[in-house]
Amino acid sequence: NVESFTYQATDANGNTVTSTITIDVVDDVPTAHANTNSVAEGAIATGNVLSDATDDVFGADGAAAGGGVVGVAAGSNTASPVSGGLGGAGIAGTYGTLTLNANGSYSYDGFANAVPAGGATDTFVYTIMD
């Protein structure tokens, strides 16, 4: 957002000068960092996507009201922000169900007998807002 203000100053002799002040406000957007965790088949993993090994960074505004996470989806498409899917029954992945809350806390409940030999990876994307 750019705002401009023009002002005029006059001295005791009647001389005037006009000038403009321009203010360009640049919003510092939040930055989410990739998160990883591992879990045994049929077990539950927990954590917090906002404050794990590499904290997510919110702008000067701080996290959005309610916590900062505004959406989660299964898959790896980061082309556009996701919304919804928080809390409740969770989001089903291929090998388990992720329940992510607005405050960043999550639990991943791995399906029993679903992982092939050698292991597997479930991928989810989330969006944060300040």
CSV table of C-alpha atoms in Angstrom, one decimal:
chain,number,residue,atom,x,y,z
A,1,ASN,CA,0.0,0.0,0.0
A,2,VAL,CA,1.4,3.4,-1.0
A,3,GLU,CA,0.2,6.5,0.6
A,4,SER,CA,1.3,10.0,-0.4
A,5,PHE,CA,0.9,13.3,1.5
A,6,THR,CA,1.6,16.7,0.0
A,7,TYR,CA,2.3,19.6,2.4
A,8,GLN,CA,3.3,23.3,2.0
A,9,ALA,CA,5.4,25.4,4.3
A,10,THR,CA,5.5,29.2,4.4
A,11,ASP,CA,8.2,31.2,6.1
A,12,ALA,CA,7.9,34.7,7.7
A,13,ASN,CA,8.7,36.4,4.4
A,14,GLY,CA,5.8,34.7,2.6
A,15,ASN,CA,8.1,32.3,0.7
A,16,THR,CA,6.5,28.8,0.2
A,17,VAL,CA,7.8,25.4,-0.6
A,18,THR,CA,5.7,22.3,-1.4
A,19,SER,CA,6.9,18.7,-0.9
A,20,THR,CA,5.4,15.3,-0.9
A,21,ILE,CA,6.0,12.4,1.5
A,22,THR,CA,5.4,8.9,0.1
A,23,ILE,CA,5.0,5.9,2.4
A,24,ASP,CA,5.2,2.4,0.9
A,25,VAL,CA,4.1,-0.2,3.4
A,26,VAL,CA,5.5,-3.7,2.5
A,27,ASP,CA,3.8,-6.6,4.3
A,28,ASP,CA,6.2,-9.2,5.5
A,29,VAL,CA,4.5,-12.5,4.6
A,30,PRO,CA,4.7,-15.5,6.9
A,31,THR,CA,7.0,-18.4,6.0
A,32,ALA,CA,6.2,-22.0,6.6
A,33,HIS,CA,9.0,-24.6,6.8
A,34,ALA,CA,8.8,-28.3,5.8
A,35,ASN,CA,8.1,-30.6,8.7
A,36,THR,CA,9.0,-34.3,9.1
A,37,ASN,CA,8.1,-37.0,11.6
A,38,SER,CA,8.2,-40.8,11.7
A,39,VAL,CA,5.8,-43.3,13.2
A,40,ALA,CA,5.6,-47.1,13.5
A,41,GLU,CA,2.8,-48.8,11.6
A,42,GLY,CA,-0.5,-48.5,13.6
A,43,ALA,CA,1.0,-46.0,16.0
A,44,ILE,CA,0.4,-42.3,16.6
A,45,ALA,CA,3.0,-39.4,16.1
A,46,THR,CA,2.4,-36.0,17.5
A,47,GLY,CA,4.1,-32.6,17.2
A,48,ASN,CA,3.5,-29.0,16.2
A,49,VAL,CA,4.1,-27.7,12.7
A,50,LEU,CA,4.6,-24.1,13.9
A,51,SER,CA,7.3,-24.8,16.5
A,52,ASP,CA,9.1,-28.0,15.6
A,53,ALA,CA,12.8,-28.2,14.7
A,54,THR,CA,12.5,-25.1,12.4
A,55,ASP,CA,9.9,-22.6,13.6
A,56,ASP,CA,7.6,-21.1,11.0
A,57,VAL,CA,8.0,-17.4,10.8
A,58,PHE,CA,5.0,-15.0,11.0
A,59,GLY,CA,5.2,-11.3,9.9
A,60,ALA,CA,5.1,-8.4,12.2
A,61,ASP,CA,1.3,-9.0,12.6
A,62,GLY,CA,1.9,-12.2,14.4
A,63,ALA,CA,-0.1,-15.4,13.9
A,64,ALA,CA,-3.7,-15.1,12.8
A,65,ALA,CA,-6.4,-15.1,15.5
A,66,GLY,CA,-6.8,-18.7,16.7
A,67,GLY,CA,-3.3,-19.9,16.0
A,68,GLY,CA,-2.0,-19.2,12.5
A,69,VAL,CA,-2.7,-22.5,10.6
A,70,VAL,CA,-5.7,-21.9,8.3
A,71,GLY,CA,-5.8,-25.1,6.2
A,72,VAL,CA,-4.4,-28.5,5.5
A,73,ALA,CA,-4.8,-31.0,2.6
A,74,ALA,CA,-3.3,-34.4,1.6
A,75,GLY,CA,-0.8,-34.3,-1.2
A,76,SER,CA,2.1,-32.1,-2.1
A,77,ASN,CA,0.5,-29.3,-4.2
A,78,THR,CA,1.9,-26.0,-2.9
A,79,ALA,CA,0.8,-24.0,-6.0
A,80,SER,CA,-2.1,-22.4,-4.1
A,81,PRO,CA,-3.0,-21.9,-0.4
A,82,VAL,CA,-5.3,-24.5,1.3
A,83,SER,CA,-8.1,-23.7,3.7
A,84,GLY,CA,-10.2,-25.8,6.0
A,85,GLY,CA,-9.6,-29.4,7.0
A,86,LEU,CA,-8.5,-28.5,10.5
A,87,GLY,CA,-9.4,-30.6,13.6
A,88,GLY,CA,-12.4,-32.8,13.5
A,89,ALA,CA,-12.0,-36.2,11.8
A,90,GLY,CA,-8.7,-35.3,10.2
A,91,ILE,CA,-7.4,-35.7,6.7
A,92,ALA,CA,-6.8,-39.2,5.3
A,93,GLY,CA,-3.5,-39.9,3.7
A,94,THR,CA,-2.4,-43.1,2.0
A,95,TYR,CA,-0.9,-44.6,5.2
A,96,GLY,CA,-2.7,-42.8,8.1
A,97,THR,CA,-4.8,-39.9,9.2
A,98,LEU,CA,-3.5,-36.4,10.1
A,99,THR,CA,-5.4,-34.2,12.5
A,100,LEU,CA,-4.0,-30.7,12.4
A,101,ASN,CA,-5.3,-27.8,14.6
A,102,ALA,CA,-5.1,-24.0,14.1
A,103,ASN,CA,-2.5,-23.7,16.9
A,104,GLY,CA,-0.1,-26.0,14.9
A,105,SER,CA,-0.5,-29.1,17.1
A,106,TYR,CA,-1.1,-32.4,15.2
A,107,SER,CA,-1.4,-36.1,15.5
A,108,TYR,CA,-0.9,-38.6,12.8
A,109,ASP,CA,-2.5,-42.0,13.3
A,110,GLY,CA,-0.8,-44.6,11.1
A,111,PHE,CA,-3.0,-47.3,9.6
A,112,ALA,CA,-2.2,-50.8,10.8
A,113,ASN,CA,-0.7,-53.2,8.2
A,114,ALA,CA,-0.8,-50.5,5.5
A,115,VAL,CA,2.9,-49.8,4.9
A,116,PRO,CA,4.9,-51.8,2.3
A,117,ALA,CA,8.2,-53.4,3.2
A,118,GLY,CA,10.9,-50.7,3.2
A,119,GLY,CA,8.6,-48.0,4.5
A,120,ALA,CA,6.4,-45.3,2.9
A,121,THR,CA,5.8,-41.5,3.1
A,122,ASP,CA,2.5,-39.6,3.5
A,123,THR,CA,2.6,-36.0,2.4
A,124,PHE,CA,0.4,-33.2,3.5
A,125,VAL,CA,0.5,-29.4,2.9
A,126,TYR,CA,-0.7,-26.7,5.2
A,127,THR,CA,-1.1,-22.9,5.0
A,128,ILE,CA,-0.4,-20.3,7.7
A,129,MET,CA,-1.7,-16.8,7.9
A,130,ASP,CA,-0.6,-13.7,9.9
